[in-house]
Amino acid sequence: MPESQVPESPAKQEWLAAARAAMEIEAASVAQAARRLDGELIRAVDLILAHPGKVVVTGIGKSGHIARTIVATLCSTGTAAVFLHPAEAVHGDLGIYTPGDPTVLLSKNGTSAELLALVPLLRQFHSPLIGILGNAASPLAALVDVLLDAAVEREADPNNLAPTASAVTALALGHALAIALMCARNFTPEEFGRFHPGGQLGRNLKLRVGEAMHAGDEVAFVDPEASLKEVIVAMTRRPMGGACVVTAGGALAGFLTDGDLRRALTSHDDIRGLRARDAMTPTPVTVGPDASLAEALELMERRRSQISVLPVVDGAGRALGLIRIHDIYLGNG
C-alpha cells in the first residue's frame, strides 16, 4: 500500500476497522443464509419453471432497490422478469400480470403495509408467492407459498440500524435463485451472449478468435533455424508482441515473445550463434480460431503468470496467426 494510503491517526484506524467489520458481518450473514437454504429454494425454482410467463419481483424502500437488481440478474440469465412498485400496483400497474405469473416479494421485517395489501390482489391473478423475507415469523411470511429466509443477526453499521447486511443477504438469495434457475434451464454461455449483445462482455461472447486475430503478412513467422537477429528484424517489422516459429510444413514449433528475446539477451553474452529454437517457448499456450474471445481471454488471464498474446493454431497444429489481449479489449486493428 502506498504510504499516502496508510491511516496514521487512531481515528482513521477506527474507520478502517469499522469498514472491515462491516464487510465481515455482511459476509457472515450471507454464509448463514447459504447454510439455511433447503427444499424451499427447489420449490421456488419449480414454481417458476412450471409457468411459461414472467416473474414479477416487488419490494418497497431499500428492498425495492434490491428487487430491481434481482430483476436485472434474472433477465440476463434466462428468466424473464419485471419489477412492480407495490404502491403503483394498485394504480394500474397490476396490468403487467398474466394469470399464474409468480411473484417474489422482498421485505426485511415482513410487515410492509404495501406488500400485505398486495397479497389478496395477487391471489386474484393466481400468482404463486415467493418471499425473500428477513423475519420468518412475520405476517407476510404466513401468506407466501415459499419462504427464503433472509434473516440476519445484526446489521453491519455500528448502530445496527441501516439495512446493510439484510440488503446484501436478500440480494444474495435473489442471485442464488437466479443461478439455480440457470442450472435448471441448462443456460449456456451462447445464450448469455445473446442477451448481452453490447459492450465488452457481448463482444467477447459473440466473436470468435478467427474474427479478431492477426494473420498473413501482419504476423512474424520465422523458421526454427532463423538467427535471433532475423527474429528481431521480423518482429520489428510486424510489432505484434510475438513471432510464430513454424516448420516447413507450417506446423507451430514454438512461440517467441518480446520477453523471450530479453531473457535470451540477458542470459547470453554473445547471441550471434543463437537460433529461434534456442529462445522460443516450445510448447506455448495456444487457441483455436473457433474459440470465443472470452475463452481466449481466460487462457491469457487465468494463470499464475499472465500472457498478452496467443498463437492461433488449427486442429492439425498449423500456425494461423496470433491474437493479442489488445485485440480482445479494444477490437482488431
mmCIF file of C-alpha atoms in Angstrom:
data_model
loop_
_atom_site.group_PDB
_atom_site.id
_atom_site.type_symbol
_atom_site.label_atom_id
_atom_site.label_comp_id
_atom_site.label_asym_id
_atom_site.label_seq_id
_atom_site.Cartn_x
_atom_site.Cartn_y
_atom_site.Cartn_z
ATOM 1 C CA MET A 1 0.000 0.000 0.000
ATOM 2 C CA PRO A 2 1.395 3.453 -0.882
ATOM 3 C CA GLU A 3 2.434 5.457 2.162
ATOM 4 C CA SER A 4 -0.181 8.119 1.373
ATOM 5 C CA GLN A 5 -2.909 5.483 1.858
ATOM 6 C CA VAL A 6 -1.731 4.240 5.260
ATOM 7 C CA PRO A 7 -4.003 5.616 8.011
ATOM 8 C CA GLU A 8 -1.940 7.493 10.562
ATOM 9 C CA SER A 9 -4.269 8.675 13.306
ATOM 10 C CA PRO A 10 -6.184 6.397 15.715
ATOM 11 C CA ALA A 11 -9.440 7.830 14.356
ATOM 12 C CA LYS A 12 -8.571 6.770 10.810
ATOM 13 C CA GLN A 13 -7.600 3.339 12.087
ATOM 14 C CA GLU A 14 -11.095 3.122 13.595
ATOM 15 C CA TRP A 15 -12.637 3.977 10.220
ATOM 16 C CA LEU A 16 -10.700 1.166 8.587
ATOM 17 C CA ALA A 17 -11.656 -1.260 11.355
ATOM 18 C CA ALA A 18 -15.335 -0.326 11.022
ATOM 19 C CA ALA A 19 -15.239 -0.833 7.268
ATOM 20 C CA ARG A 20 -13.630 -4.257 7.623
ATOM 21 C CA ALA A 21 -16.081 -5.251 10.346
ATOM 22 C CA ALA A 22 -18.999 -4.229 8.120
ATOM 23 C CA MET A 23 -17.790 -6.444 5.307
ATOM 24 C CA GLU A 24 -17.167 -9.341 7.683
ATOM 25 C CA ILE A 25 -20.666 -9.020 9.167
ATOM 26 C CA GLU A 26 -22.219 -8.976 5.707
ATOM 27 C CA ALA A 27 -20.139 -11.942 4.569
ATOM 28 C CA ALA A 28 -21.142 -13.913 7.661
ATOM 29 C CA SER A 29 -24.815 -13.081 7.084
ATOM 30 C CA VAL A 30 -24.671 -14.372 3.512
ATOM 31 C CA ALA A 31 -22.840 -17.519 4.649
ATOM 32 C CA GLN A 32 -25.504 -18.210 7.268
ATOM 33 C CA ALA A 33 -28.278 -17.725 4.708
ATOM 34 C CA ALA A 34 -26.490 -20.144 2.376
ATOM 35 C CA ARG A 35 -26.401 -22.779 5.119
ATOM 36 C CA ARG A 36 -30.145 -22.331 5.676
ATOM 37 C CA LEU A 37 -31.021 -22.991 2.037
ATOM 38 C CA ASP A 38 -33.173 -26.094 1.733
ATOM 39 C CA GLY A 39 -36.065 -27.524 -0.221
ATOM 40 C CA GLU A 40 -37.798 -24.161 -0.244
ATOM 41 C CA LEU A 41 -35.342 -22.966 -2.893
ATOM 42 C CA ILE A 42 -36.132 -26.030 -5.001
ATOM 43 C CA ARG A 43 -39.846 -25.316 -4.608
ATOM 44 C CA ALA A 44 -39.270 -21.734 -5.768
ATOM 45 C CA VAL A 45 -37.397 -22.963 -8.854
ATOM 46 C CA ASP A 46 -40.142 -25.499 -9.625
ATOM 47 C CA LEU A 47 -42.852 -22.831 -9.325
ATOM 48 C CA ILE A 48 -41.049 -20.531 -11.751
ATOM 49 C CA LEU A 49 -40.203 -23.296 -14.219
ATOM 50 C CA ALA A 50 -43.804 -24.508 -14.240
ATOM 51 C CA HIS A 51 -45.033 -21.179 -15.613
ATOM 52 C CA PRO A 52 -44.124 -20.144 -19.188
ATOM 53 C CA GLY A 53 -44.506 -16.449 -18.468
ATOM 54 C CA LYS A 54 -42.509 -13.925 -16.491
ATOM 55 C CA VAL A 55 -41.575 -13.450 -12.847
ATOM 56 C CA VAL A 56 -42.685 -10.305 -11.029
ATOM 57 C CA VAL A 57 -40.392 -9.003 -8.269
ATOM 58 C CA THR A 58 -41.560 -6.393 -5.779
ATOM 59 C CA GLY A 59 -40.404 -4.555 -2.679
ATOM 60 C CA ILE A 60 -40.604 -1.110 -1.105
ATOM 61 C CA GLY A 61 -37.797 1.202 0.015
ATOM 62 C CA LYS A 62 -34.348 -0.422 0.142
ATOM 63 C CA SER A 63 -35.972 -3.768 -0.644
ATOM 64 C CA GLY A 64 -37.301 -2.210 -3.834
ATOM 65 C CA HIS A 65 -33.789 -1.268 -4.924
ATOM 66 C CA ILE A 66 -32.633 -4.834 -4.279
ATOM 67 C CA ALA A 67 -35.665 -6.165 -6.166
ATOM 68 C CA ARG A 68 -34.700 -4.146 -9.253
ATOM 69 C CA THR A 69 -31.198 -5.617 -9.177
ATOM 70 C CA ILE A 70 -32.595 -9.149 -8.892
ATOM 71 C CA VAL A 71 -34.835 -8.463 -11.900
ATOM 72 C CA ALA A 72 -31.796 -7.421 -13.920
ATOM 73 C CA THR A 73 -29.959 -10.615 -12.948
ATOM 74 C CA LEU A 74 -32.936 -12.841 -13.753
ATOM 75 C CA CYS A 75 -33.435 -11.233 -17.157
ATOM 76 C CA SER A 76 -29.767 -11.583 -18.077
ATOM 77 C CA THR A 77 -29.669 -15.252 -17.098
ATOM 78 C CA GLY A 78 -32.667 -16.582 -18.980
ATOM 79 C CA THR A 79 -35.649 -15.849 -16.722
ATOM 80 C CA ALA A 80 -37.993 -13.096 -17.918
ATOM 81 C CA ALA A 81 -38.718 -10.760 -15.013
ATOM 82 C CA VAL A 82 -40.164 -7.308 -14.303
ATOM 83 C CA PHE A 83 -40.190 -5.030 -11.271
ATOM 84 C CA LEU A 84 -43.508 -3.991 -9.730
ATOM 85 C CA HIS A 85 -43.637 -0.992 -7.399
ATOM 86 C CA PRO A 86 -46.139 -2.063 -4.714
ATOM 87 C CA ALA A 87 -47.580 1.434 -4.262
ATOM 88 C CA GLU A 88 -48.077 1.903 -8.013
ATOM 89 C CA ALA A 89 -49.532 -1.588 -8.407
ATOM 90 C CA VAL A 90 -52.985 -0.519 -7.217
ATOM 91 C CA HIS A 91 -52.979 2.427 -9.605
ATOM 92 C CA GLY A 92 -52.868 0.427 -12.796
ATOM 93 C CA ASP A 93 -49.530 -1.384 -12.737
ATOM 94 C CA LEU A 94 -51.228 -4.687 -11.896
ATOM 95 C CA GLY A 95 -51.893 -4.745 -15.615
ATOM 96 C CA ILE A 96 -48.436 -6.301 -16.110
ATOM 97 C CA TYR A 97 -49.784 -9.610 -14.782
ATOM 98 C CA THR A 98 -50.938 -12.552 -16.805
ATOM 99 C CA PRO A 99 -52.596 -15.358 -14.824
ATOM 100 C CA GLY A 100 -50.079 -17.508 -12.993
ATOM 101 C CA ASP A 101 -47.120 -15.123 -13.060
ATOM 102 C CA PRO A 102 -45.080 -15.917 -9.914
ATOM 103 C CA THR A 103 -44.256 -13.026 -7.598
ATOM 104 C CA VAL A 104 -41.113 -12.638 -5.495
ATOM 105 C CA LEU A 105 -41.730 -10.348 -2.527
ATOM 106 C CA LEU A 106 -38.790 -8.762 -0.672
ATOM 107 C CA SER A 107 -39.083 -7.361 2.832
ATOM 108 C CA LYS A 108 -36.696 -7.100 5.766
ATOM 109 C CA ASN A 109 -39.335 -7.235 8.511
ATOM 110 C CA GLY A 110 -42.222 -8.824 6.615
ATOM 111 C CA THR A 111 -44.610 -6.176 7.891
ATOM 112 C CA SER A 112 -44.725 -3.799 4.916
ATOM 113 C CA ALA A 113 -48.274 -2.477 4.624
ATOM 114 C CA GLU A 114 -47.891 -2.050 0.856
ATOM 115 C CA LEU A 115 -46.925 -5.689 0.355
ATOM 116 C CA LEU A 116 -49.540 -7.033 2.746
ATOM 117 C CA ALA A 117 -52.228 -5.103 0.876
ATOM 118 C CA LEU A 118 -50.929 -6.508 -2.399
ATOM 119 C CA VAL A 119 -51.226 -10.192 -1.447
ATOM 120 C CA PRO A 120 -55.019 -10.627 -1.845
ATOM 121 C CA LEU A 121 -54.881 -8.808 -5.166
ATOM 122 C CA LEU A 122 -52.141 -11.116 -6.423
ATOM 123 C CA ARG A 123 -54.187 -14.148 -5.435
ATOM 124 C CA GLN A 124 -56.814 -12.981 -7.919
ATOM 125 C CA PHE A 125 -54.165 -13.460 -10.612
ATOM 126 C CA HIS A 126 -53.367 -16.943 -9.258
ATOM 127 C CA SER A 127 -49.830 -15.759 -8.602
ATOM 128 C CA PRO A 128 -47.610 -18.138 -6.576
ATOM 129 C CA LEU A 129 -45.878 -16.055 -3.910
ATOM 130 C CA ILE A 130 -42.186 -16.466 -3.096
ATOM 131 C CA GLY A 131 -40.943 -14.444 -0.142
ATOM 132 C CA ILE A 132 -37.352 -13.335 0.459
ATOM 133 C CA LEU A 133 -38.005 -12.189 3.982
ATOM 134 C CA GLY A 134 -35.902 -11.257 6.976
ATOM 135 C CA ASN A 135 -38.482 -12.463 9.500
ATOM 136 C CA ALA A 136 -39.874 -15.974 9.178
ATOM 137 C CA ALA A 137 -42.474 -15.239 11.872
ATOM 138 C CA SER A 138 -43.844 -12.116 10.196
ATOM 139 C CA PRO A 139 -47.367 -11.556 8.852
ATOM 140 C CA LEU A 140 -46.085 -11.645 5.274
ATOM 141 C CA ALA A 141 -44.217 -14.918 5.879
ATOM 142 C CA ALA A 142 -47.527 -16.523 6.837
ATOM 143 C CA LEU A 143 -49.046 -15.580 3.485
ATOM 144 C CA VAL A 144 -46.382 -16.672 0.981
ATOM 145 C CA ASP A 145 -46.208 -20.096 -0.656
ATOM 146 C CA VAL A 146 -42.422 -20.362 -0.473
ATOM 147 C CA LEU A 147 -40.130 -18.685 2.056
ATOM 148 C CA LEU A 148 -36.441 -17.967 1.507
ATOM 149 C CA ASP A 149 -35.060 -16.954 4.900
ATOM 150 C CA ALA A 150 -33.073 -13.689 4.702
ATOM 151 C CA ALA A 151 -32.761 -13.166 8.468
ATOM 152 C CA VAL A 152 -29.562 -11.587 9.803
ATOM 153 C CA GLU A 153 -28.207 -11.427 13.349
ATOM 154 C CA ARG A 154 -27.413 -7.723 13.037
ATOM 155 C CA GLU A 155 -26.837 -5.012 10.502
ATOM 156 C CA ALA A 156 -23.313 -4.011 9.565
ATOM 157 C CA ASP A 157 -23.413 -0.443 10.869
ATOM 158 C CA PRO A 158 -22.323 0.265 14.477
ATOM 159 C CA ASN A 159 -25.854 1.312 15.457
ATOM 160 C CA ASN A 160 -27.472 -1.808 13.959
ATOM 161 C CA LEU A 161 -29.925 0.367 12.046
ATOM 162 C CA ALA A 162 -29.060 0.822 8.354
ATOM 163 C CA PRO A 163 -30.294 -2.097 6.206
ATOM 164 C CA THR A 164 -26.845 -3.244 5.129
ATOM 165 C CA ALA A 165 -26.340 -6.909 5.990
ATOM 166 C CA SER A 166 -30.044 -7.535 5.415
ATOM 167 C CA ALA A 167 -29.921 -5.914 1.958
ATOM 168 C CA VAL A 168 -26.826 -7.874 0.916
ATOM 169 C CA THR A 169 -28.359 -11.127 2.166
ATOM 170 C CA ALA A 170 -31.617 -10.543 0.286
ATOM 171 C CA LEU A 171 -29.652 -9.772 -2.875
ATOM 172 C CA ALA A 172 -27.552 -12.918 -2.423
ATOM 173 C CA LEU A 173 -30.701 -15.037 -2.107
ATOM 174 C CA GLY A 174 -32.108 -13.445 -5.262
ATOM 175 C CA HIS A 175 -28.891 -14.240 -7.064
ATOM 176 C CA ALA A 176 -28.958 -17.785 -5.682
ATOM 177 C CA LEU A 177 -32.451 -18.231 -7.109
ATOM 178 C CA ALA A 178 -31.304 -16.877 -10.490
ATOM 179 C CA ILE A 179 -28.276 -19.195 -10.574
ATOM 180 C CA ALA A 180 -30.397 -22.214 -9.633
ATOM 181 C CA LEU A 181 -32.757 -21.334 -12.494
ATOM 182 C CA MET A 182 -29.774 -21.076 -14.843
ATOM 183 C CA CYS A 183 -28.748 -24.608 -13.870
ATOM 184 C CA ALA A 184 -32.310 -25.896 -14.234
ATOM 185 C CA ARG A 185 -32.597 -24.376 -17.717
ATOM 186 C CA ASN A 186 -29.085 -25.501 -18.768
ATOM 187 C CA PHE A 187 -28.418 -21.883 -19.663
ATOM 188 C CA THR A 188 -25.345 -21.715 -21.905
ATOM 189 C CA PRO A 189 -22.657 -19.049 -22.469
ATOM 190 C CA GLU A 190 -24.025 -18.675 -26.016
ATOM 191 C CA GLU A 191 -27.454 -17.804 -24.629
ATOM 192 C CA PHE A 192 -25.841 -15.401 -22.169
ATOM 193 C CA GLY A 193 -24.110 -13.699 -25.089
ATOM 194 C CA ARG A 194 -27.420 -13.389 -26.951
ATOM 195 C CA PHE A 195 -28.824 -11.424 -24.004
ATOM 196 C CA HIS A 196 -25.677 -9.249 -23.817
ATOM 197 C CA PRO A 197 -25.011 -8.204 -27.428
ATOM 198 C CA GLY A 198 -23.498 -4.852 -26.487
ATOM 199 C CA GLY A 199 -20.314 -3.844 -24.722
ATOM 200 C CA GLN A 200 -17.167 -5.799 -23.971
ATOM 201 C CA LEU A 201 -18.982 -8.786 -22.469
ATOM 202 C CA GLY A 202 -21.204 -9.228 -25.503
ATOM 203 C CA ARG A 203 -18.285 -8.876 -27.894
ATOM 204 C CA ASN A 204 -16.231 -11.481 -26.039
ATOM 205 C CA LEU A 205 -19.057 -13.997 -26.077
ATOM 206 C CA LYS A 206 -20.205 -13.341 -29.630
ATOM 207 C CA LEU A 207 -16.969 -13.047 -31.601
ATOM 208 C CA ARG A 208 -14.640 -15.927 -32.440
ATOM 209 C CA VAL A 209 -10.864 -15.735 -32.310
ATOM 210 C CA GLY A 210 -10.769 -16.161 -36.094
ATOM 211 C CA GLU A 211 -12.689 -12.902 -36.491
ATOM 212 C CA ALA A 212 -10.295 -10.835 -34.369
ATOM 213 C CA MET A 213 -6.898 -12.493 -34.904
ATOM 214 C CA HIS A 214 -3.980 -11.271 -36.997
ATOM 215 C CA ALA A 215 -2.764 -13.487 -39.836
ATOM 216 C CA GLY A 216 -0.738 -13.482 -43.037
ATOM 217 C CA ASP A 217 1.663 -10.590 -43.570
ATOM 218 C CA GLU A 218 0.591 -8.985 -40.274
ATOM 219 C CA VAL A 219 2.375 -11.685 -38.278
ATOM 220 C CA ALA A 220 6.043 -12.585 -37.925
ATOM 221 C CA PHE A 221 6.533 -16.222 -38.989
ATOM 222 C CA VAL A 222 10.113 -17.478 -38.589
ATOM 223 C CA ASP A 223 11.968 -20.728 -39.164
ATOM 224 C CA PRO A 224 13.353 -22.592 -36.123
ATOM 225 C CA GLU A 225 16.865 -22.086 -37.565
ATOM 226 C CA ALA A 226 16.437 -18.323 -38.024
ATOM 227 C CA SER A 227 19.060 -16.270 -36.183
ATOM 228 C CA LEU A 228 17.919 -14.086 -33.307
ATOM 229 C CA LYS A 229 18.809 -11.055 -35.412
ATOM 230 C CA GLU A 230 16.423 -12.282 -38.103
ATOM 231 C CA VAL A 231 13.760 -12.862 -35.451
ATOM 232 C CA ILE A 232 14.231 -9.351 -34.043
ATOM 233 C CA VAL A 233 14.019 -7.828 -37.530
ATOM 234 C CA ALA A 234 10.841 -9.806 -38.313
ATOM 235 C CA MET A 235 9.206 -8.801 -35.010
ATOM 236 C CA THR A 236 10.223 -5.172 -35.501
ATOM 237 C CA ARG A 237 8.601 -5.104 -38.928
ATOM 238 C CA ARG A 238 5.477 -6.775 -37.562
ATOM 239 C CA PRO A 239 5.178 -5.473 -33.984
ATOM 240 C CA MET A 240 2.531 -7.784 -32.590
ATOM 241 C CA GLY A 241 4.393 -8.825 -29.462
ATOM 242 C CA GLY A 242 5.275 -12.293 -30.686
ATOM 243 C CA ALA A 243 6.558 -14.452 -33.518
ATOM 244 C CA CYS A 244 5.300 -17.873 -34.570
ATOM 245 C CA VAL A 245 8.162 -20.319 -35.066
ATOM 246 C CA VAL A 246 6.967 -22.678 -37.800
ATOM 247 C CA THR A 247 8.300 -25.725 -39.610
ATOM 248 C CA ALA A 248 8.494 -26.017 -43.382
ATOM 249 C CA GLY A 249 5.066 -27.656 -43.327
ATOM 250 C CA GLY A 250 3.513 -24.770 -41.396
ATOM 251 C CA ALA A 251 3.233 -26.526 -38.027
ATOM 252 C CA LEU A 252 3.807 -24.397 -34.935
ATOM 253 C CA ALA A 253 7.158 -25.423 -33.456
ATOM 254 C CA GLY A 254 7.185 -22.743 -30.770
ATOM 255 C CA PHE A 255 6.459 -19.136 -29.943
ATOM 256 C CA LEU A 256 8.746 -16.189 -29.282
ATOM 257 C CA THR A 257 7.683 -13.094 -27.364
ATOM 258 C CA ASP A 258 9.458 -9.846 -26.593
ATOM 259 C CA GLY A 259 10.088 -11.270 -23.136
ATOM 260 C CA ASP A 260 11.773 -14.360 -24.579
ATOM 261 C CA LEU A 261 14.146 -12.146 -26.544
ATOM 262 C CA ARG A 262 15.014 -10.064 -23.484
ATOM 263 C CA ARG A 263 15.726 -13.203 -21.478
ATOM 264 C CA ALA A 264 17.990 -14.533 -24.250
ATOM 265 C CA LEU A 265 19.908 -11.248 -24.372
ATOM 266 C CA THR A 266 20.234 -11.220 -20.583
ATOM 267 C CA SER A 267 21.490 -14.780 -20.225
ATOM 268 C CA HIS A 268 23.962 -14.838 -23.143
ATOM 269 C CA ASP A 269 26.969 -12.577 -23.607
ATOM 270 C CA ASP A 270 27.123 -13.438 -27.316
ATOM 271 C CA ILE A 271 23.821 -14.117 -29.093
ATOM 272 C CA ARG A 272 25.217 -14.371 -32.598
ATOM 273 C CA GLY A 273 25.060 -18.154 -32.576
ATOM 274 C CA LEU A 274 21.555 -18.383 -31.109
ATOM 275 C CA ARG A 275 18.640 -19.536 -33.228
ATOM 276 C CA ALA A 276 14.903 -19.090 -32.823
ATOM 277 C CA ARG A 277 14.648 -22.635 -31.441
ATOM 278 C CA ASP A 278 17.095 -21.714 -28.661
ATOM 279 C CA ALA A 279 14.968 -18.886 -27.273
ATOM 280 C CA MET A 280 11.411 -19.913 -28.137
ATOM 281 C CA THR A 281 8.819 -21.498 -25.868
ATOM 282 C CA PRO A 282 8.459 -24.946 -27.460
ATOM 283 C CA THR A 283 5.012 -25.734 -26.022
ATOM 284 C CA PRO A 284 3.201 -22.396 -25.815
ATOM 285 C CA VAL A 285 -0.399 -21.886 -24.770
ATOM 286 C CA THR A 286 -2.421 -21.804 -27.983
ATOM 287 C CA VAL A 287 -6.013 -21.155 -29.019
ATOM 288 C CA GLY A 288 -8.123 -22.298 -31.940
ATOM 289 C CA PRO A 289 -9.851 -19.950 -34.402
ATOM 290 C CA ASP A 290 -13.319 -21.160 -33.367
ATOM 291 C CA ALA A 291 -12.838 -20.344 -29.684
ATOM 292 C CA SER A 292 -14.705 -17.311 -28.367
ATOM 293 C CA LEU A 293 -12.811 -14.195 -27.350
ATOM 294 C CA ALA A 294 -13.938 -14.931 -23.800
ATOM 295 C CA GLU A 295 -12.199 -18.313 -23.941
ATOM 296 C CA ALA A 296 -9.030 -16.723 -25.318
ATOM 297 C CA LEU A 297 -9.098 -14.105 -22.565
ATOM 298 C CA GLU A 298 -9.420 -16.796 -19.917
ATOM 299 C CA LEU A 299 -6.387 -18.600 -21.343
ATOM 300 C CA MET A 300 -4.416 -15.373 -21.061
ATOM 301 C CA GLU A 301 -5.525 -14.249 -17.613
ATOM 302 C CA ARG A 302 -6.439 -17.350 -15.606
ATOM 303 C CA ARG A 303 -2.877 -18.379 -14.932
ATOM 304 C CA ARG A 304 -0.155 -17.610 -12.439
ATOM 305 C CA SER A 305 1.810 -15.579 -14.986
ATOM 306 C CA GLN A 306 -0.482 -13.681 -17.334
ATOM 307 C CA ILE A 307 0.277 -13.512 -21.049
ATOM 308 C CA SER A 308 -0.788 -10.883 -23.556
ATOM 309 C CA VAL A 309 -0.559 -12.717 -26.892
ATOM 310 C CA LEU A 310 -1.544 -16.208 -28.055
ATOM 311 C CA PRO A 311 -0.597 -18.111 -31.190
ATOM 312 C CA VAL A 312 -3.652 -19.350 -33.094
ATOM 313 C CA VAL A 313 -3.465 -22.886 -34.495
ATOM 314 C CA ASP A 314 -5.873 -25.117 -36.387
ATOM 315 C CA GLY A 315 -6.838 -28.649 -35.445
ATOM 316 C CA ALA A 316 -3.723 -30.058 -37.123
ATOM 317 C CA GLY A 317 -1.402 -27.751 -35.170
ATOM 318 C CA ARG A 318 -0.651 -25.437 -38.096
ATOM 319 C CA ALA A 319 0.104 -21.832 -37.178
ATOM 320 C CA LEU A 320 -2.588 -19.449 -38.443
ATOM 321 C CA GLY A 321 -1.564 -16.237 -36.698
ATOM 322 C CA LEU A 322 -1.924 -14.670 -33.280
ATOM 323 C CA ILE A 323 -4.334 -12.736 -31.104
ATOM 324 C CA ARG A 324 -3.416 -10.097 -28.552
ATOM 325 C CA ILE A 325 -5.224 -9.088 -25.387
ATOM 326 C CA HIS A 326 -5.380 -5.646 -27.011
ATOM 327 C CA ASP A 327 -7.490 -7.132 -29.818
ATOM 328 C CA ILE A 328 -9.940 -8.585 -27.313
ATOM 329 C CA TYR A 329 -10.415 -5.429 -25.270
ATOM 330 C CA LEU A 330 -10.224 -2.746 -27.950
ATOM 331 C CA GLY A 331 -11.060 -4.505 -31.196
ATOM 332 C CA ASN A 332 -8.861 -5.669 -34.024
ATOM 333 C CA GLY A 333 -6.932 -3.002 -35.918
#
